mmCIF file of N, CA and C in Angstrom:
data_model
loop_
_atom_site.group_PDB
_atom_site.id
_atom_site.type_symbol
_atom_site.label_atom_id
_atom_site.label_comp_id
_atom_site.label_asym_id
_atom_site.label_seq_id
_atom_site.Cartn_x
_atom_site.Cartn_y
_atom_site.Cartn_z
ATOM 1 N N MET A 237 -34.703 -85.872 28.379
ATOM 2 C CA MET A 237 -36.054 -85.736 27.930
ATOM 3 C C MET A 237 -36.151 -84.899 26.768
ATOM 4 N N GLN A 238 -36.853 -85.231 25.688
ATOM 5 C CA GLN A 238 -37.305 -84.339 24.594
ATOM 6 C C GLN A 238 -38.667 -83.745 24.823
ATOM 7 N N LEU A 239 -38.760 -82.384 24.710
ATOM 8 C CA LEU A 239 -40.086 -81.895 24.614
ATOM 9 C C LEU A 239 -40.658 -81.988 23.257
ATOM 10 N N LEU A 240 -41.832 -82.512 23.228
ATOM 11 C CA LEU A 240 -42.728 -82.554 21.944
ATOM 12 C C LEU A 240 -43.710 -81.551 22.099
ATOM 13 N N ILE A 241 -43.779 -80.766 20.991
ATOM 14 C CA ILE A 241 -44.876 -79.682 20.980
ATOM 15 C C ILE A 241 -45.997 -80.069 19.907
ATOM 16 N N PHE A 242 -47.092 -80.202 20.537
ATOM 17 C CA PHE A 242 -48.209 -80.442 19.528
ATOM 18 C C PHE A 242 -49.112 -79.249 19.393
ATOM 19 N N GLN A 243 -49.123 -78.793 18.174
ATOM 20 C CA GLN A 243 -50.058 -77.665 17.910
ATOM 21 C C GLN A 243 -51.390 -78.076 17.358
ATOM 22 N N SER A 244 -52.423 -77.407 17.927
ATOM 23 C CA SER A 244 -53.719 -77.924 17.511
ATOM 24 C C SER A 244 -54.131 -77.184 15.994
ATOM 25 N N HIS A 245 -53.596 -76.251 15.651
ATOM 26 C CA HIS A 245 -53.985 -75.736 14.338
ATOM 27 C C HIS A 245 -52.744 -75.113 13.538
ATOM 28 N N ALA A 246 -51.583 -74.836 14.268
ATOM 29 C CA ALA A 246 -50.312 -74.549 13.533
ATOM 30 C C ALA A 246 -50.467 -73.180 12.903
ATOM 31 N N GLU A 247 -51.690 -72.448 13.262
ATOM 32 C CA GLU A 247 -51.730 -70.963 12.665
ATOM 33 C C GLU A 247 -51.853 -69.942 13.753
ATOM 34 N N GLY A 248 -52.228 -70.273 14.918
ATOM 35 C CA GLY A 248 -52.460 -69.291 15.868
ATOM 36 C C GLY A 248 -51.250 -69.013 16.721
ATOM 37 N N ASN A 249 -51.298 -67.710 17.137
ATOM 38 C CA ASN A 249 -50.272 -67.354 18.125
ATOM 39 C C ASN A 249 -50.801 -65.959 18.673
ATOM 40 N N TYR A 250 -50.094 -65.655 19.928
ATOM 41 C CA TYR A 250 -50.586 -64.481 20.705
ATOM 42 C C TYR A 250 -50.059 -63.192 20.063
ATOM 43 N N TYR A 251 -51.046 -62.203 19.876
ATOM 44 C CA TYR A 251 -50.450 -60.996 19.421
ATOM 45 C C TYR A 251 -51.139 -59.795 20.366
ATOM 46 N N ALA A 252 -50.289 -58.719 20.533
ATOM 47 C CA ALA A 252 -50.725 -57.684 21.394
ATOM 48 C C ALA A 252 -49.962 -56.411 20.766
ATOM 49 N N THR A 253 -50.710 -55.338 20.940
ATOM 50 C CA THR A 253 -49.890 -53.995 20.448
ATOM 51 C C THR A 253 -48.783 -53.732 21.487
ATOM 52 N N LYS A 254 -47.915 -52.851 21.206
ATOM 53 C CA LYS A 254 -46.803 -52.439 22.139
ATOM 54 C C LYS A 254 -47.411 -51.936 23.293
ATOM 55 N N ASP A 255 -48.464 -51.082 23.208
ATOM 56 C CA ASP A 255 -49.152 -50.387 24.275
ATOM 57 C C ASP A 255 -49.766 -51.353 25.163
ATOM 58 N N ASN A 256 -50.638 -52.262 24.592
ATOM 59 C CA ASN A 256 -51.190 -53.345 25.375
ATOM 60 C C ASN A 256 -50.187 -54.212 26.110
ATOM 61 N N LEU A 257 -49.209 -54.663 25.427
ATOM 62 C CA LEU A 257 -48.147 -55.419 25.869
ATOM 63 C C LEU A 257 -47.509 -54.827 27.196
ATOM 64 N N LYS A 258 -47.260 -53.459 27.162
ATOM 65 C CA LYS A 258 -46.596 -52.921 28.135
ATOM 66 C C LYS A 258 -47.593 -52.862 29.368
ATOM 67 N N LYS A 259 -48.853 -52.600 29.236
ATOM 68 C CA LYS A 259 -49.912 -52.632 30.240
ATOM 69 C C LYS A 259 -49.964 -53.899 30.795
ATOM 70 N N MET A 260 -49.904 -54.996 30.143
ATOM 71 C CA MET A 260 -49.928 -56.443 30.600
ATOM 72 C C MET A 260 -48.902 -56.755 31.510
ATOM 73 N N TYR A 261 -47.558 -56.360 30.985
ATOM 74 C CA TYR A 261 -46.391 -56.423 31.900
ATOM 75 C C TYR A 261 -46.490 -55.694 33.186
ATOM 76 N N ASP A 262 -46.906 -54.433 32.960
ATOM 77 C CA ASP A 262 -47.052 -53.709 34.312
ATOM 78 C C ASP A 262 -48.122 -54.236 35.178
ATOM 79 N N ASN A 263 -49.121 -54.918 34.749
ATOM 80 C CA ASN A 263 -50.094 -55.408 35.581
ATOM 81 C C ASN A 263 -49.887 -56.932 36.035
ATOM 82 N N GLU A 264 -48.576 -57.516 35.570
ATOM 83 C CA GLU A 264 -48.288 -58.827 35.765
ATOM 84 C C GLU A 264 -49.258 -59.870 35.253
ATOM 85 N N GLN A 265 -49.789 -59.616 33.944
ATOM 86 C CA GLN A 265 -50.672 -60.510 33.507
ATOM 87 C C GLN A 265 -50.161 -61.484 32.416
ATOM 88 N N ILE A 266 -48.881 -61.341 32.167
ATOM 89 C CA ILE A 266 -48.059 -62.466 31.453
ATOM 90 C C ILE A 266 -47.618 -63.508 32.298
ATOM 91 N N LEU A 267 -48.361 -64.726 32.333
ATOM 92 C CA LEU A 267 -47.980 -65.784 33.229
ATOM 93 C C LEU A 267 -47.003 -66.777 32.865
ATOM 94 N N LEU A 268 -47.134 -67.040 31.451
ATOM 95 C CA LEU A 268 -46.217 -68.130 30.849
ATOM 96 C C LEU A 268 -45.661 -67.566 29.597
ATOM 97 N N GLN A 269 -44.404 -68.069 29.403
ATOM 98 C CA GLN A 269 -43.781 -67.946 28.058
ATOM 99 C C GLN A 269 -43.129 -69.413 27.625
ATOM 100 N N TYR A 270 -43.075 -69.617 26.477
ATOM 101 C CA TYR A 270 -42.282 -70.769 25.755
ATOM 102 C C TYR A 270 -40.986 -70.747 26.125
ATOM 103 N N THR A 271 -40.518 -71.762 26.707
ATOM 104 C CA THR A 271 -39.033 -71.973 26.990
ATOM 105 C C THR A 271 -38.650 -73.400 26.843
ATOM 106 N N ASP A 272 -37.351 -73.520 26.745
ATOM 107 C CA ASP A 272 -36.708 -74.971 26.697
ATOM 108 C C ASP A 272 -36.512 -75.360 28.216
ATOM 109 N N LYS A 273 -36.075 -76.662 28.355
ATOM 110 C CA LYS A 273 -35.799 -77.188 29.533
ATOM 111 C C LYS A 273 -34.958 -76.478 30.462
ATOM 112 N N MET A 274 -34.092 -75.658 29.855
ATOM 113 C CA MET A 274 -33.272 -74.787 30.607
ATOM 114 C C MET A 274 -33.715 -73.325 30.858
ATOM 115 N N GLY A 275 -34.880 -73.102 30.461
ATOM 116 C CA GLY A 275 -35.614 -71.780 30.694
ATOM 117 C C GLY A 275 -35.272 -70.839 29.593
ATOM 118 N N ASN A 276 -34.521 -71.104 28.421
ATOM 119 C CA ASN A 276 -34.288 -70.344 27.509
ATOM 120 C C ASN A 276 -35.480 -70.073 26.585
ATOM 121 N N ILE A 277 -35.691 -68.801 26.276
ATOM 122 C CA ILE A 277 -36.912 -68.553 25.604
ATOM 123 C C ILE A 277 -37.086 -69.191 24.298
ATOM 124 N N LEU A 278 -38.117 -69.741 23.881
ATOM 125 C CA LEU A 278 -38.370 -70.347 22.622
ATOM 126 C C LEU A 278 -39.469 -69.658 21.946
ATOM 127 N N ASN A 279 -39.707 -69.626 20.577
ATOM 128 C CA ASN A 279 -40.840 -69.091 19.975
ATOM 129 C C ASN A 279 -41.414 -70.021 18.946
ATOM 130 N N PRO A 280 -41.957 -71.166 19.366
ATOM 131 C CA PRO A 280 -42.541 -72.118 18.392
ATOM 132 C C PRO A 280 -43.615 -71.735 17.510
ATOM 133 N N ASN A 281 -44.320 -70.618 17.705
ATOM 134 C CA ASN A 281 -45.456 -70.311 16.891
ATOM 135 C C ASN A 281 -45.565 -68.829 16.527
ATOM 136 N N GLY A 282 -44.470 -68.033 16.875
ATOM 137 C CA GLY A 282 -44.484 -66.644 16.438
ATOM 138 C C GLY A 282 -45.255 -65.779 17.400
ATOM 139 N N SER A 283 -45.597 -66.262 18.604
ATOM 140 C CA SER A 283 -46.173 -65.408 19.635
ATOM 141 C C SER A 283 -45.421 -64.202 19.974
ATOM 142 N N VAL A 284 -45.906 -63.055 20.165
ATOM 143 C CA VAL A 284 -45.370 -61.940 20.601
ATOM 144 C C VAL A 284 -44.628 -62.296 22.003
ATOM 145 N N ASP A 285 -43.422 -61.940 22.167
ATOM 146 C CA ASP A 285 -42.666 -62.201 23.308
ATOM 147 C C ASP A 285 -42.693 -63.731 23.953
ATOM 148 N N SER A 286 -42.969 -64.511 22.932
ATOM 149 C CA SER A 286 -43.117 -65.924 23.182
ATOM 150 C C SER A 286 -44.081 -66.236 24.316
ATOM 151 N N ILE A 287 -45.280 -65.400 24.354
ATOM 152 C CA ILE A 287 -46.211 -65.533 25.252
ATOM 153 C C ILE A 287 -46.988 -66.860 25.076
ATOM 154 N N ALA A 288 -47.273 -67.635 26.131
ATOM 155 C CA ALA A 288 -48.063 -68.740 26.241
ATOM 156 C C ALA A 288 -49.233 -68.835 27.156
ATOM 157 N N GLY A 289 -49.204 -67.937 28.175
ATOM 158 C CA GLY A 289 -50.281 -67.784 28.987
ATOM 159 C C GLY A 289 -50.503 -66.465 29.500
ATOM 160 N N ILE A 290 -51.744 -66.075 29.636
ATOM 161 C CA ILE A 290 -51.975 -64.621 30.109
ATOM 162 C C ILE A 290 -53.188 -64.740 31.089
ATOM 163 N N CYS A 291 -53.391 -63.548 31.681
ATOM 164 C CA CYS A 291 -54.655 -63.529 32.574
ATOM 165 C C CYS A 291 -55.142 -62.166 32.594
ATOM 166 N N ASN A 292 -56.493 -62.004 33.165
ATOM 167 C CA ASN A 292 -57.124 -60.676 33.212
ATOM 168 C C ASN A 292 -56.347 -59.868 34.445
ATOM 169 N N LYS A 293 -56.662 -58.551 34.587
ATOM 170 C CA LYS A 293 -55.945 -57.760 35.719
ATOM 171 C C LYS A 293 -56.308 -58.453 37.182
ATOM 172 N N GLU A 294 -57.515 -58.915 37.193
ATOM 173 C CA GLU A 294 -57.908 -59.520 38.521
ATOM 174 C C GLU A 294 -57.363 -60.998 38.893
ATOM 175 N N LYS A 295 -56.672 -61.412 37.831
ATOM 176 C CA LYS A 295 -56.083 -62.768 37.871
ATOM 177 C C LYS A 295 -57.257 -63.845 38.154
ATOM 178 N N LYS A 296 -58.330 -63.708 37.527
ATOM 179 C CA LYS A 296 -59.408 -64.671 37.740
ATOM 180 C C LYS A 296 -59.622 -65.480 36.438
ATOM 181 N N VAL A 297 -59.190 -64.957 35.473
ATOM 182 C CA VAL A 297 -59.344 -65.619 34.189
ATOM 183 C C VAL A 297 -57.957 -65.848 33.567
ATOM 184 N N PHE A 298 -57.696 -67.107 33.122
ATOM 185 C CA PHE A 298 -56.465 -67.407 32.623
ATOM 186 C C PHE A 298 -56.571 -68.024 31.184
ATOM 187 N N GLY A 299 -55.692 -67.484 30.339
ATOM 188 C CA GLY A 299 -55.757 -68.037 28.882
ATOM 189 C C GLY A 299 -54.432 -68.789 28.695
ATOM 190 N N LEU A 300 -54.543 -70.012 28.186
ATOM 191 C CA LEU A 300 -53.426 -70.891 27.860
ATOM 192 C C LEU A 300 -53.259 -71.315 26.475
ATOM 193 N N MET A 301 -52.271 -71.012 25.728
ATOM 194 C CA MET A 301 -51.990 -71.276 24.303
ATOM 195 C C MET A 301 -51.638 -72.642 24.063
ATOM 196 N N PRO A 302 -50.602 -73.214 24.980
ATOM 197 C CA PRO A 302 -50.224 -74.681 24.501
ATOM 198 C C PRO A 302 -51.272 -75.564 25.006
ATOM 199 N N HIS A 303 -51.216 -76.785 24.541
ATOM 200 C CA HIS A 303 -52.196 -77.939 24.892
ATOM 201 C C HIS A 303 -51.594 -79.063 25.655
ATOM 202 N N PRO A 304 -51.280 -78.868 26.920
ATOM 203 C CA PRO A 304 -50.665 -79.821 27.821
ATOM 204 C C PRO A 304 -51.411 -81.167 27.855
ATOM 205 N N GLU A 305 -52.724 -81.028 27.624
ATOM 206 C CA GLU A 305 -53.498 -82.227 27.889
ATOM 207 C C GLU A 305 -53.218 -83.224 26.729
ATOM 208 N N ARG A 306 -52.501 -82.711 25.625
ATOM 209 C CA ARG A 306 -52.162 -83.601 24.443
ATOM 210 C C ARG A 306 -50.885 -84.178 24.716
ATOM 211 N N ALA A 307 -50.183 -84.141 25.728
ATOM 212 C CA ALA A 307 -48.906 -84.589 26.165
ATOM 213 C C ALA A 307 -48.930 -85.271 27.479
ATOM 214 N N VAL A 308 -49.905 -86.194 27.835
ATOM 215 C CA VAL A 308 -49.879 -86.734 29.193
ATOM 216 C C VAL A 308 -49.820 -88.222 29.356
ATOM 217 N N ASP A 309 -49.410 -88.908 28.320
ATOM 218 C CA ASP A 309 -49.320 -90.436 28.315
ATOM 219 C C ASP A 309 -48.290 -90.833 27.305
ATOM 220 N N ASP A 310 -47.509 -91.794 27.434
ATOM 221 C CA ASP A 310 -46.670 -92.500 26.522
ATOM 222 C C ASP A 310 -47.353 -92.970 25.227
ATOM 223 N N ILE A 311 -48.599 -93.416 25.500
ATOM 224 C CA ILE A 311 -49.352 -93.851 24.255
ATOM 225 C C ILE A 311 -49.474 -92.824 23.134
ATOM 226 N N ILE A 312 -49.385 -91.526 23.538
ATOM 227 C CA ILE A 312 -49.228 -90.478 22.523
ATOM 228 C C ILE A 312 -47.884 -89.929 22.511
ATOM 229 N N TYR A 313 -46.874 -90.635 23.016
ATOM 230 C CA TYR A 313 -45.413 -90.408 22.791
ATOM 231 C C TYR A 313 -44.829 -89.109 23.697
ATOM 232 N N ALA A 314 -45.744 -88.805 24.603
ATOM 233 C CA ALA A 314 -45.047 -87.675 25.477
ATOM 234 C C ALA A 314 -45.774 -87.546 26.759
ATOM 235 N N GLN A 315 -45.137 -87.184 27.774
ATOM 236 C CA GLN A 315 -45.681 -87.021 29.044
ATOM 237 C C GLN A 315 -45.474 -85.530 29.744
ATOM 238 N N ASP A 316 -44.689 -84.770 28.941
ATOM 239 C CA ASP A 316 -44.454 -83.394 29.324
ATOM 240 C C ASP A 316 -45.438 -82.589 29.703
ATOM 241 N N GLY A 317 -46.424 -82.621 29.138
ATOM 242 C CA GLY A 317 -47.764 -81.980 29.482
ATOM 243 C C GLY A 317 -48.240 -82.168 30.957
ATOM 244 N N ILE A 318 -48.024 -83.349 31.585
ATOM 245 C CA ILE A 318 -48.454 -83.559 32.851
ATOM 246 C C ILE A 318 -47.907 -82.755 33.932
ATOM 247 N N TYR A 319 -46.535 -82.298 33.586
ATOM 248 C CA TYR A 319 -45.816 -81.585 34.588
ATOM 249 C C TYR A 319 -46.409 -80.162 34.594
ATOM 250 N N MET A 320 -47.001 -79.611 33.739
ATOM 251 C CA MET A 320 -47.446 -78.322 33.447
ATOM 252 C C MET A 320 -48.888 -78.372 34.162
ATOM 253 N N LEU A 321 -49.719 -79.376 33.943
ATOM 254 C CA LEU A 321 -50.999 -79.540 34.591
ATOM 255 C C LEU A 321 -50.871 -79.563 36.121
ATOM 256 N N LYS A 322 -49.824 -80.484 36.351
ATOM 257 C CA LYS A 322 -49.731 -80.719 38.032
ATOM 258 C C LYS A 322 -49.242 -79.460 38.724
ATOM 259 N N GLY A 323 -48.497 -78.695 37.857
ATOM 260 C CA GLY A 323 -48.031 -77.371 38.479
ATOM 261 C C GLY A 323 -49.165 -76.419 38.825
ATOM 262 N N PHE A 324 -50.404 -76.496 38.025
ATOM 263 C CA PHE A 324 -51.350 -75.685 38.341
ATOM 264 C C PHE A 324 -52.109 -76.097 39.775
ATOM 265 N N LEU A 325 -51.766 -77.211 40.218
ATOM 266 C CA LEU A 325 -52.401 -77.700 41.461
ATOM 267 C C LEU A 325 -51.730 -76.960 42.721
ATOM 268 N N ASN A 326 -50.475 -76.597 42.479
ATOM 269 C CA ASN A 326 -49.657 -76.020 43.710
ATOM 270 C C ASN A 326 -50.026 -74.659 44.077
#
C-alpha cells in the first residue's frame, strides 16, 4: 500500500519554540507525528519534530494538521485516511 499525502495548502507546518516544545512533551500534548507505514519519522511539510497532532494540557482540544478526510475513497485514489479516522473511534 502506498501512502498518498494530500496537502491543502502546501505552505503550513507546525512550529513551536524549544521552550514550548519541551513543555508540550512534558505535558504529553504531542499526540501524532508523521511516519511511514513502518513507523519511521517522516517530515513531509517541515513541521517541527514532524508533529502532526497536538492537544491542550487538559486533552480536551485536539489539533490535527493532516487531512485524512481527503483520503477515504478509491474515487480520490486513496483510502489511507479512513484508518486514521477509524482509529479515533477506539
